[in-house]
Every structure is written in structure tokens, then in C-alpha cells.
Coordinates of C-alpha atoms and ligand atoms in Angstrom, one line a residue:
X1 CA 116.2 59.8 161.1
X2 CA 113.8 59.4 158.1
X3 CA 114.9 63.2 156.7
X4 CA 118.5 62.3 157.0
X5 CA 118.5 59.4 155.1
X6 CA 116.4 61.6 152.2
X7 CA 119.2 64.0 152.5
X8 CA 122.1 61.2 152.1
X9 CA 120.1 59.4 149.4
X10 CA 118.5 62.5 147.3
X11 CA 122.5 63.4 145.6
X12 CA 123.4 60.0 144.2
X13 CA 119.5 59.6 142.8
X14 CA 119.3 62.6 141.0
X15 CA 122.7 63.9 140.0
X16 CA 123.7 60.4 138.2
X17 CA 120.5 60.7 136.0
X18 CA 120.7 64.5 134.9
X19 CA 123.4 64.6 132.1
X20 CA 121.7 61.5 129.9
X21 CA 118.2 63.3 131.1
X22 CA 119.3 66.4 129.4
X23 CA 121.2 65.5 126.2
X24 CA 119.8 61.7 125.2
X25 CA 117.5 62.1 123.4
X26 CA 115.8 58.9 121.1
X27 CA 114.3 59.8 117.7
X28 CA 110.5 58.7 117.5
X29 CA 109.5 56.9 114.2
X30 CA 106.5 57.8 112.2
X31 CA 105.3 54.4 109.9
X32 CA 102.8 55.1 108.1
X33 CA 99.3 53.3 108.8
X34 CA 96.4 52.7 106.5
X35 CA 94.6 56.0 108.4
X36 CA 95.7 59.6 106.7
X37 CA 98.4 61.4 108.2
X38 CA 100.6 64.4 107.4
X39 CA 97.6 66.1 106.0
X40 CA 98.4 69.7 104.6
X41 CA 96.8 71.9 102.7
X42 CA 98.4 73.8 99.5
X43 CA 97.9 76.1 96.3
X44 CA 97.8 74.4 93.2
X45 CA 95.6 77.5 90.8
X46 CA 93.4 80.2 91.3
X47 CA 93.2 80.5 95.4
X48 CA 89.9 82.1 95.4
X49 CA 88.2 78.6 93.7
X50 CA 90.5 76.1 94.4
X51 CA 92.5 74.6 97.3
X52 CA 94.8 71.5 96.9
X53 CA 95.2 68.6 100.1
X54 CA 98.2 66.4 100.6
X55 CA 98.6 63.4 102.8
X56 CA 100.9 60.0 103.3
X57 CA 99.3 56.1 104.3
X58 CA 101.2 53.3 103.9
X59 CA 101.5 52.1 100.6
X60 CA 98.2 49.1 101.0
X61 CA 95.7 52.2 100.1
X62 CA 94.5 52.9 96.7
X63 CA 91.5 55.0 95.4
X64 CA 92.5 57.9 98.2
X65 CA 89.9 60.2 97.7
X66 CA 88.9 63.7 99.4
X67 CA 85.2 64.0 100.5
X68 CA 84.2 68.0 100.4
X69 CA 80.8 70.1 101.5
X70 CA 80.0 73.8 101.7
X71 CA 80.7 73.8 105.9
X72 CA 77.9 72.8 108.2
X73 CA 77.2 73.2 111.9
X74 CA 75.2 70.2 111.7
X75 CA 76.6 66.9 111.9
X76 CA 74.3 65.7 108.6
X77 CA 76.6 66.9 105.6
X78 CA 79.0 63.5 105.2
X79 CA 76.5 61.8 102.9
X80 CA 76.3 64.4 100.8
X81 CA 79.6 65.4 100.4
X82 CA 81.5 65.6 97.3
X83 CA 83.9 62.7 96.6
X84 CA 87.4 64.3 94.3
X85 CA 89.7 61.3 93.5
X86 CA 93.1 62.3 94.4
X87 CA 96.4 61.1 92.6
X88 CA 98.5 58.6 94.5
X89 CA 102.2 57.7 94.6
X90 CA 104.3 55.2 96.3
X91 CA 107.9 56.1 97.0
X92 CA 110.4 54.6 98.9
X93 CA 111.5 56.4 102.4
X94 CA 113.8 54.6 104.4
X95 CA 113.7 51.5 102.4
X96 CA 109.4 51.2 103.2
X97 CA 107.1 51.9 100.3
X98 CA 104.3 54.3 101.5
X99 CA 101.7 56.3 99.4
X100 CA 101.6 60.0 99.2
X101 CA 98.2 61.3 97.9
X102 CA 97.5 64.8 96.3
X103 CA 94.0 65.8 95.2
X104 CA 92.9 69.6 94.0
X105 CA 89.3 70.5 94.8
X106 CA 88.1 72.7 92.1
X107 CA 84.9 74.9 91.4
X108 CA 84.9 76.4 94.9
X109 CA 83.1 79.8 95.2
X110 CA 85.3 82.4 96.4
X111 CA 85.4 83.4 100.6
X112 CA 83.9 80.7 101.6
X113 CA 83.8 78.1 104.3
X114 CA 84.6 74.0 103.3
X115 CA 84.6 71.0 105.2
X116 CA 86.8 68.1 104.0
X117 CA 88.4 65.0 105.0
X118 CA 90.7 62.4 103.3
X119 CA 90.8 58.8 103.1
X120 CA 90.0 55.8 101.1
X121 CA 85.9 54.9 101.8
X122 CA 87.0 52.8 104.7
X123 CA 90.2 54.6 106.8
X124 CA 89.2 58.4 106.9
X125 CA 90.8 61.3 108.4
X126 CA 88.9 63.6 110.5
X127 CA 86.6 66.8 108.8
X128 CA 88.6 70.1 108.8
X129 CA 87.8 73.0 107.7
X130 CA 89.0 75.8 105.6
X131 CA 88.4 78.7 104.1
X132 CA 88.9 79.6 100.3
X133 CA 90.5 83.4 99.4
X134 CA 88.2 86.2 98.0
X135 CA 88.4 87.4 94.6
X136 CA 88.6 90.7 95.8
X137 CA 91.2 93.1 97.6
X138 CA 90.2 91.8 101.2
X139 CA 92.7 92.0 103.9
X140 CA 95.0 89.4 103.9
X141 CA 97.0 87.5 107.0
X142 CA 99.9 85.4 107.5
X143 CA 102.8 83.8 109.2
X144 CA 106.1 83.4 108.0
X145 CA 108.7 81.3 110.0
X146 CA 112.5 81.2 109.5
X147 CA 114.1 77.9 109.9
X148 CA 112.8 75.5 112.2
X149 CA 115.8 72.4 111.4
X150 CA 116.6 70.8 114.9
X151 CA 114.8 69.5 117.7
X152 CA 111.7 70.3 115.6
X153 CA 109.2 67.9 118.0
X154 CA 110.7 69.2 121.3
X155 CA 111.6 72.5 120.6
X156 CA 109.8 74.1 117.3
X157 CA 106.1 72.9 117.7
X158 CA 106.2 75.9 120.6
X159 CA 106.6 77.8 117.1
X160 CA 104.1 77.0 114.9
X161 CA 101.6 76.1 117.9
X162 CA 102.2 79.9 120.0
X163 CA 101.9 81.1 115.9
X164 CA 98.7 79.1 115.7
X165 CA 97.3 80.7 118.8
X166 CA 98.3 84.5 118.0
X167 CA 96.9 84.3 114.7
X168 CA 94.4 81.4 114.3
X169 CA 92.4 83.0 111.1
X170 CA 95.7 83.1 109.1
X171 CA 95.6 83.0 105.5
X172 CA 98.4 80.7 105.3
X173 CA 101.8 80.3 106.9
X174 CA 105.2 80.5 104.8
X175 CA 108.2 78.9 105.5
X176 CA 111.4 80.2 104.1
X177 CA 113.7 77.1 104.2
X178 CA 115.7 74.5 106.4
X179 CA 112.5 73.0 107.7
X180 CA 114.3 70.1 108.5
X181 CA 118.2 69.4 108.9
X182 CA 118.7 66.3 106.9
X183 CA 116.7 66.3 103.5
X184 CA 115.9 62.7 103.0
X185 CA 115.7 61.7 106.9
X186 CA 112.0 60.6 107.5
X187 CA 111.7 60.7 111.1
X188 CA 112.5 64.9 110.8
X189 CA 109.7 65.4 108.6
X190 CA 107.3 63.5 111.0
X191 CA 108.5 65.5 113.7
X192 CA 107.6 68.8 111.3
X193 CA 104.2 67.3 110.6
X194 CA 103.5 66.2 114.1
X195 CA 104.4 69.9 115.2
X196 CA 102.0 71.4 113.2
X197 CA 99.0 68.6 113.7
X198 CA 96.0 69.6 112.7
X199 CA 97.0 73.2 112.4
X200 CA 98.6 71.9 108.7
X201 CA 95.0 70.4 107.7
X202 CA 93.2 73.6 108.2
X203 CA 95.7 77.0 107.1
X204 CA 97.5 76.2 103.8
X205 CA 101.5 76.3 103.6
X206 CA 103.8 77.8 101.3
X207 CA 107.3 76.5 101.6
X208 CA 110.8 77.6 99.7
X209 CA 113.4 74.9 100.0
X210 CA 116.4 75.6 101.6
X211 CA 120.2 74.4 101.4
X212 CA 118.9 71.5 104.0
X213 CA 116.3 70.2 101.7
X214 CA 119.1 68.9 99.0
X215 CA 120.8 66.0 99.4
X216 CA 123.7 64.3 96.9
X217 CA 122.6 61.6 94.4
X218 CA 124.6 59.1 93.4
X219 CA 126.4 61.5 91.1
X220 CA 127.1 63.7 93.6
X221 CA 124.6 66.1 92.4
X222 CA 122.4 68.3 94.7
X223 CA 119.1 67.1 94.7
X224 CA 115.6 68.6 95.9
X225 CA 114.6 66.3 99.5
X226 CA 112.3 62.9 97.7
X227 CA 109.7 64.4 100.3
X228 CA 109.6 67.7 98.8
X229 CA 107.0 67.1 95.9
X230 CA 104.7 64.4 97.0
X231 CA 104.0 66.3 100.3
X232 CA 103.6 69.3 99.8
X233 CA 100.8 70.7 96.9
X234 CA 102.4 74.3 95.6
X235 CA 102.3 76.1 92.1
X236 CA 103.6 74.5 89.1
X237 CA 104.1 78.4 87.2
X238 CA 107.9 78.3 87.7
X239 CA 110.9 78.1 85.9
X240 CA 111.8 75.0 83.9
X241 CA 113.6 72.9 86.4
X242 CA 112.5 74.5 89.9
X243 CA 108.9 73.4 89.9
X244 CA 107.4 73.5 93.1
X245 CA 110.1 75.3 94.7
X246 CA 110.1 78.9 93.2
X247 CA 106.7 80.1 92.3
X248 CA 103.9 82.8 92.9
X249 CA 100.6 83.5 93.8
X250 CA 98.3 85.8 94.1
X251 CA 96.0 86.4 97.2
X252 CA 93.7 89.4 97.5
X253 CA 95.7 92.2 95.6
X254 CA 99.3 90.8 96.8
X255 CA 102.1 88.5 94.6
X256 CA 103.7 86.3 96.6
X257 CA 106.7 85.1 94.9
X258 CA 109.0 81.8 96.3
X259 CA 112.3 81.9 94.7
X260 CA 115.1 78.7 95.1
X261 CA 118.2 80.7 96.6
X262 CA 120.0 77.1 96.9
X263 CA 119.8 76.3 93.2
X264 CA 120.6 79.7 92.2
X265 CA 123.8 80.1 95.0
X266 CA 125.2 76.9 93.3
X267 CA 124.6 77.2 89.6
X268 CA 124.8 80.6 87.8
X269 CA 122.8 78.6 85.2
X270 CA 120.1 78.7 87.1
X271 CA 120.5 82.3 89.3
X272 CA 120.2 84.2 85.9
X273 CA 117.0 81.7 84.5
X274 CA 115.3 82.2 87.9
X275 CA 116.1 86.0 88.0
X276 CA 115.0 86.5 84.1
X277 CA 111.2 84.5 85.4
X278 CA 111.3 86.4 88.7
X279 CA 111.3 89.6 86.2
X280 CA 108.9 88.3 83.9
X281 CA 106.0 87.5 86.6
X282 CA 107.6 90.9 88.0
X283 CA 106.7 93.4 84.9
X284 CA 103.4 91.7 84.6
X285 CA 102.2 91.5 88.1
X286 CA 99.1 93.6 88.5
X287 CA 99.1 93.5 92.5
X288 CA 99.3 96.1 94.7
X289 CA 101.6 94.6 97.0
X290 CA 104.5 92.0 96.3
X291 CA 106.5 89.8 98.7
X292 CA 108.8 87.7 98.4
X293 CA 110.4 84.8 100.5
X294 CA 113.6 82.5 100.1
X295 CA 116.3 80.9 102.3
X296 CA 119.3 82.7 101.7
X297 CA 119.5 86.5 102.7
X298 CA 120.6 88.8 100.3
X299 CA 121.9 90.7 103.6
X300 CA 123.7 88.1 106.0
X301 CA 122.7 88.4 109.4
X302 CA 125.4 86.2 110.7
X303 CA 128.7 87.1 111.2
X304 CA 131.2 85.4 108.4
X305 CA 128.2 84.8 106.1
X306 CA 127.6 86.5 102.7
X307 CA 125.5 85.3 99.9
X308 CA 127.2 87.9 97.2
X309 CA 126.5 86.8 93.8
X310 CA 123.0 86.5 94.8
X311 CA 122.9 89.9 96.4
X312 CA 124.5 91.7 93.3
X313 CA 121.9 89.7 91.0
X314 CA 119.0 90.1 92.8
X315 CA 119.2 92.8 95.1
X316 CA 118.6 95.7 91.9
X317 CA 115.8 93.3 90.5
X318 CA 114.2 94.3 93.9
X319 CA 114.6 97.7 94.3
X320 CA 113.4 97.7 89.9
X321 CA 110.3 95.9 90.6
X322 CA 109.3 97.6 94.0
X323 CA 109.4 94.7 96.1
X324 CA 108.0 95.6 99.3
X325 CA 109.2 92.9 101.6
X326 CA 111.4 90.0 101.9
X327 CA 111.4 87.2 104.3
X328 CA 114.3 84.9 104.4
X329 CA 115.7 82.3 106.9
X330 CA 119.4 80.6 106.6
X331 CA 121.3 82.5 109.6
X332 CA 120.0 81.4 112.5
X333 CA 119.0 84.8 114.2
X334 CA 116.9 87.3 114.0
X335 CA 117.2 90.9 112.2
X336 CA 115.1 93.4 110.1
X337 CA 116.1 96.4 107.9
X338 CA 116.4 98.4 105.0
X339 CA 119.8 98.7 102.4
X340 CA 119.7 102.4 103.2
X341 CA 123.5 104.6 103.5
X342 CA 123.5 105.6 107.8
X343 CA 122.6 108.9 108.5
X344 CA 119.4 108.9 105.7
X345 CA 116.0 109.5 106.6
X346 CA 114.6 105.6 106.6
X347 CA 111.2 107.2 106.7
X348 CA 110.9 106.5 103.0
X349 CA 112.6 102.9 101.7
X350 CA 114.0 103.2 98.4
X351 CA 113.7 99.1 98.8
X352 CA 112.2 96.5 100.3
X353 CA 112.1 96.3 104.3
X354 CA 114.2 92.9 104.5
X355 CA 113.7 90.4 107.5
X356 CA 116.0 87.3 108.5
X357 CA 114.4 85.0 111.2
X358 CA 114.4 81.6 112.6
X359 CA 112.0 79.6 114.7
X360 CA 114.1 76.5 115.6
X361 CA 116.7 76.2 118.3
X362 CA 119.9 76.3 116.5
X363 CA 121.6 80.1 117.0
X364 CA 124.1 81.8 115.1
X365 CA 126.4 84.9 116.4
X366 CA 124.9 88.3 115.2
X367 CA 126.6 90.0 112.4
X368 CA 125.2 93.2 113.6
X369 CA 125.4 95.2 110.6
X370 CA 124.5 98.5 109.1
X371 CA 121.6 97.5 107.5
X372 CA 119.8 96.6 110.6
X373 CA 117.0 98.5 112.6
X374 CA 116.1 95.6 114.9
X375 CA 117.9 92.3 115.7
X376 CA 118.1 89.4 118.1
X377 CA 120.4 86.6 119.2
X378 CA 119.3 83.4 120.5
X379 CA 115.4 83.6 120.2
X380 CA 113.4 81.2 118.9
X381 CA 110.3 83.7 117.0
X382 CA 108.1 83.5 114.5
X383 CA 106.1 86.3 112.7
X384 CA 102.4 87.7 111.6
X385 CA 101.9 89.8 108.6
X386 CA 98.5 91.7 107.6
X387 CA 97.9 93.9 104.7
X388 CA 94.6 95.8 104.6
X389 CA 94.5 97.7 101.7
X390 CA 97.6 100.8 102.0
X391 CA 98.3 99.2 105.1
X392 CA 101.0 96.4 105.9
X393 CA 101.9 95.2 109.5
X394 CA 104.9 93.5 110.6
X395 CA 104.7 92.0 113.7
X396 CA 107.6 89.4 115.1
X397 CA 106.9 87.5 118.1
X398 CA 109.2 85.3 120.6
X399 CA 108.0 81.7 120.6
X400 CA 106.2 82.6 124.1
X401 CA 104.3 84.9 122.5
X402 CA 105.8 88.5 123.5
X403 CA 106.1 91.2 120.5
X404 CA 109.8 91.4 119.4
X405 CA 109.6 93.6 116.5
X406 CA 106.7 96.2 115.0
X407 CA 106.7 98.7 111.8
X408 CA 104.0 99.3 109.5
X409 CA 104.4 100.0 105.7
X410 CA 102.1 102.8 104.4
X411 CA 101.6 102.7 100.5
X412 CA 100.4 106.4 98.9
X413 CA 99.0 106.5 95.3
X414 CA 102.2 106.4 93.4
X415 CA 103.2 103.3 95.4
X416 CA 105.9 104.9 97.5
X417 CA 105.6 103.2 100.7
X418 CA 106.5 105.1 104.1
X419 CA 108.1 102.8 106.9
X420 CA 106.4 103.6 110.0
X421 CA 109.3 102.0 112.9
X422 CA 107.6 101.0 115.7
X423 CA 110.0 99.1 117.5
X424 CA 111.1 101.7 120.0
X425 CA 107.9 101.7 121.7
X426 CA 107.7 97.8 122.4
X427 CA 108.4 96.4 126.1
X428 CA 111.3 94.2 125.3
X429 CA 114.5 95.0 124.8
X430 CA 116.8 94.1 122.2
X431 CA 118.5 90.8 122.5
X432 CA 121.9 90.9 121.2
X433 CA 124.3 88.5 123.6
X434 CA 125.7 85.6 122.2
X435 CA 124.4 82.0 122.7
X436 CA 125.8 80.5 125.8
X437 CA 127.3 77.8 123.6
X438 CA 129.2 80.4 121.9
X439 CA 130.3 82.6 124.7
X440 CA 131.6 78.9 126.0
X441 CA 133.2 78.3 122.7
X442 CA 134.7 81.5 121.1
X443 CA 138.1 82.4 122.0
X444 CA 138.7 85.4 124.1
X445 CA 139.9 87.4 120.8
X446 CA 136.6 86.6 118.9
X447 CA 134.8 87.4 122.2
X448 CA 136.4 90.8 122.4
X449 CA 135.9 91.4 118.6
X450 CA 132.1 90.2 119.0
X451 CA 132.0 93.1 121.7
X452 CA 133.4 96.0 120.2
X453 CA 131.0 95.4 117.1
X454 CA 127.9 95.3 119.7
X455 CA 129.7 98.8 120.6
X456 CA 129.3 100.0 117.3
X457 CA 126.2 98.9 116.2
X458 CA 124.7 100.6 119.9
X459 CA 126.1 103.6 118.8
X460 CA 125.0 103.5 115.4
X461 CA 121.7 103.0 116.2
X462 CA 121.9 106.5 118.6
X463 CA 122.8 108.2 115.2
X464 CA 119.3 106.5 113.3
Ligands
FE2_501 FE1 120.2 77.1 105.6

């Protein structure tokens, strides 16, 4: 008697709930408190002697301060750490005034191990620590992440925190763009922060702003997100105009170079200023190795999608200045390649390998183009990087932390680098169906027409 009635009852409890269980979804607010939060770490100068610290309270602090020591196992170093005043501003988010608070701590020694935490004397974050750069031509680590933009609490901290726990010594992360989906909307970049926790407060971020980090002003003009350049500390050694937002630095023998693809896309203005700096730092950049990262690819890897006045300026600049890779975000899947004819040996790049990834949930239909040697539809992934001396590894990972894509770049004397592909050798096939939503949504003509260019590509990829 008791199981039938479990039986009659179970439909009408469960079924009624499931739709609003699966698609409400109630955005959490983040005010800000007297107590630290959205504590992040930054590059302000030299990397190998100074490290700069953002953070946000509400807008009752003053005197925010950062308290630093050489690290410690024991618990005894807080008295005599060293108190750096920070610079404070209060803005208004959502019609609330809060403070955002920026301090660079100078006069480091180079490779070595700090201990910080921020506050005001009375309401103190916790210690973290990090570690400054060498001054020499150490190996160097990293993870870049294509755009994270929706669902960033629920679905994108399995991003940063799987790419936390593959690569927890990382130099720094990079994030090419569309971190968030509406510039100026708080409550997205508290999700971001809360995502990364404590991961932000110990491994510095570099971050390229992307078409979702503008917003239009009053005059209808597209404007960098307010949040942009109070929370985040980044180098000031750009172009007139795009401070904070395209840049470079220079880590253990490699320039890492940030360029603002959304500025340059919209104003011609400012594509040929920024291209004329990206060619200045270029011709005097005594590195080994140069990367660069920005939102919009210079090949699309979405189907419809082309960036071509970008392409045609930058694209030569690359190939000119021996770029040897570039990590971009914008389309919402996942592909890496070279810009080399079919048929040609892509043992040696006459370019830069280029990579197009993302990390949030929001999926795009593959383009599925020539210039591919490994792409993926609908996977959330993010990537590790490490360059030890000739030696660069690619490695890009699916959120739950299986190897999607490997090749190494080997640099001889004369700089020529050799692409060694190690894709074919990994477990996982390639992912190339389209999104469910998009198999439910295309018509049965751009179905067939998505199919035949899955065809092709299959085949070309028997003729590499
Ligand atoms: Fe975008």
C-alpha cells in the first residue's frame, strides 16, 4: 500500500518542479563590506621587483594599506611586516559608492617568496602569498582562458578552479576578453571574482578587454567597463588612449603583448596607432620569445564571423616581427592552427601558431576552416603554456581536466621555430558536433550545409 502511493505521488512532486529547477536562476549580489574583497594581483613595472594588489570595500574605508614580509613558515612575521599605503577610489556601481584600492609593492628581490595581506589596520584580508619573477631566462608558466561571459558562478569557476589545480605554480593566468557579458553589471564581475577566490590573490592576471567590456555613454560612445581600471592593476606603457588595455611585459626572456582588438575593429584611428606601438615595442623587443593575446581572432573560428580589416592590418605585422603565438577568445569554440596554403609541410610555421578558445558555457557553430589543425565545439577548456628555454608547450585542457590539444614549438638559433603536432597521439577525439541548441535551432538547410563542411574539413585533415 505504502509503495503505491510513492509511485502515484513521486510524478506530480518532481515533474512540476523540474523546468523552474533547470532554467530559474536568481542573480546573487555582492555589496561590498568594510573587509577586503575581490583581491587580485597585477603588473604595474619591472616583474622581477615589483608586484601590484587590487581590491574593493565599501566606500567607509580610508588609509587601505598593504602589509608585506619576505614569506615565513612561522606564524611571527605580521609585526614586522612592511606597511605600503595604497591609492583609493570611490566610484559609483549600481548607484552605491564603494572604494577600489591599488597599491604597488616595490624594492622586491627577484624569485622570491612574499606574504601580504590588505586592509585598513582594523578589517584585514587574509595573508597570501606570491612569488616575484626572476631576472633571468627561467622557465616560465601560464594559463590563458578564452571567454568565460555567462553563467560565470555556476558554470566557469569549473574553469579557473580545474586550471588552478592542473597548474597551481603558474606564473600568471591571461584572459583574452568577454570576461563578463554586460560591461557595467556588478553582480557579473562578483561572480568572476568569486570564481577565482583566493586563486586571484596569489597568481597575478593579465586581462585584454573584449567587445563585452564596452558599454555606450551618454553620447553613444563605446566606453571601456567603469570596473575595468580600478580593479585590475596592469601596465600603463601603451598607446595614448588604451591604457591598461593593450600593453606588454616582459617575464623571463618572453614579451607578452595585450592589444585592444575592440577599439581597433571600431575606429581605424586607433587600429593603425595601436599597430604603429605594437611595432615599436616589436623592433625593440629583446626577448626570445613573444606572445601575444587579444579578443578578436585574426582567423574566425565561427562560422559567419570575420574580423578582416584587423586581419589584413595585423596579420603581416605578425608574421614581420616573428610572433610565436597568439591567444584570442571572441567565437565561442575552440580551434588551433597555422595561416599555412594545404598541402605544405607545417613542420616549419612561417607564423605564429594561432589558438581561439573559450572557457564559459556559451557555444558557437564551428567554422571549420583551413587554417585549422585541431578544433572543438561545445567544450568549456582552458589552457597551460610553458616555455623553458627553446622549448614551448601548448597544452589545452577540457574544464574536467582531460588533454584536448598538445604541440610543442622548438626554437633553433636563428629563431626559426619547428611545430612539433602532438595532437594525434592524445586519447580524445575531436569534438566537432554542433551544440544541442543549435542542432534544435538551425534549419534543416543550414544543418545539411554544417555537414558537408564537417565532410570537408575530415578530409582535409587526411591530406595534412
Ligand atoms: Fe566577444
Amino acid at each position: 500500500m505504502r509503495f503505491r502511493f510513492r509511485l502515484l505521488l513521486y510524478p506530480f512532486l518532481i515533474f512540476p518542479l523540474m523546468p523552474s529547477l533547470l532554467s530559474a536562476q536568481t542573480n546573487k549580489s555582492y555589496p561590498a563590506s568594510r573587509f577586503p574583497d575581490r583581491i587580485i594581483l597585477g603588473f604595474k613595472g619591472d616583474v622581477s621587483r615589483s608586484q601590484a594588489v587590487n581590491w574593493r570595500t565599501d566606500s567607509t574605508v580610508s588609509d587601505a594599506v598593504v602589509a608585506i614580509h619576505e614569506a615565513d613558515p612561522s606564524p611571527d612575521f605580521p609585526e614586522n611586516a612592511r606597511i605600503v599605503k595604497a591609492k583609493t577610489q570611490q566610484i559609483l556601481m549600481d548607484g552605491k559608492k564603494v572604494s577600489y584600492h591599488e597599491a604597488v609593492l616595490t624594492e622586491l628581490k627577484p624569485a622570491s617568496q612574499y606574504v601580504y595581506r590588505v586592509g585598513n589596520g582594523t578589517y584585514w584580508s587574509e595573508w597570501f602569498h606570491f612569488k616575484t619573477a626572476s631576472d633571468k631566462n627561467e622557465p616560465v608558466s601560464f594559463l590563458y582562458f578564452g571567454d568565460a561571459q555567462n553563467d560565470i558562478r555556476s558554470l566557469w569557476s569549473r574553469a579557473i578552479r580545474g586550471a588552478f589545480s592542473t597548474l597551481p605554480n603558474a606564473d600568471f593566468m591571461i584572459h583574452a576578453g568577454d570576461l563578463i557579458n554586460r560591461a557595467n553589471a556588478d553582480f557579473e564581475w562578483g561572480e568572476w571574482f568569486e570564481a577565482g577566490g583566493w586563486v586571484n590573490g596569489m597568481i597575478p592576471s593579465l586581462a585584454a578587454p573584449g567587445n563585452h567590456e564596452y558599454f555606450k555613454d551618454e553620447n553613444q560612445k563605446g566606453t571601456l567597463s567603469r570596473h575595468w581600471r580600478p580593479q585590475f592593476a596592469l601596465p600603463e606603457n601603451g598607446p595614448e588612449g588604451l591604457t591598461e588595455t593593450a600593453y606588454y611585459i616582459d617575464y623571463q626572456g618572453i614579451r607578452f603583448i595585450s592589444l585592444n582588438s575592440q577599439e581597433a575593429i571600431l575606429n581605424s584611428e586607433v587600429l593603425e596607432k595601436q599597430a604603429a606601438w605594437f611595432e615599436k615595442v616589436s623592433r625593440e623587443n629583446p626577448n626570445r620569445w613573444t606572445i601575444i593575446f587579444h579578443h578578436h581572432p585574426i582567423f574566425s573560428t565561427a562560422k559567419g564571423r570575420d574580423n578582416d580589416e584587423w586581419r589584413e592590418k595585423m596579420e603581416p605585422l605578425y608574421k614581420k616581427y616573428h610572433v610565436d603565438l597568439v591567444l584570442q577568445g571572441h567565437d565561442h569554440t575552440y580551434a588551433r592552427g597555422i595561416n599555412m596554403p594545404l598541402g605544405q609541410s607545417r613542420k616549419k610555421p612561417d607564423g605564429p601558431i594561432y589558438v581561439v578558445s573559450v572557457s564559459g558555457p556559451k557555444m558557437y557553430a564551428l567554422g571549420l576552416e583551413n587554417w585549422m589543425d585541431r578544433a572543438a565545439s561545445n567544450t568549456q577548456l582552458y589552457q597551460t603554456v610553458h616555455v623553458d628555454q627553446n622549448k614551448l608547450s601548448f597544452k589545452a585542457y577540457t574544464v574536467n581536466g582531460e588533454i584536448y590539444d598538445a604541440f610543442d614549438l622548438v626554437k633553433d638559433k636563428s629563431g626559426q621555430n619547428s611545430l612539433v603536432e602532438l595532437s594525434g597521439s592524445l586519447k580524445m577525439q575531436e569534438r566537432l558536433d554542433l551544440p544541442d541548441e543549435l542542432q534544435k535551432r538551425f534549419k534543416e538547410a543550414e544543418l545539411k550545409e554544417y555537414n558537408e563542411r564537417f565532410q570537408k574539413y575530415k578530409q582535409r585533415k587526411a591530406i595534412k
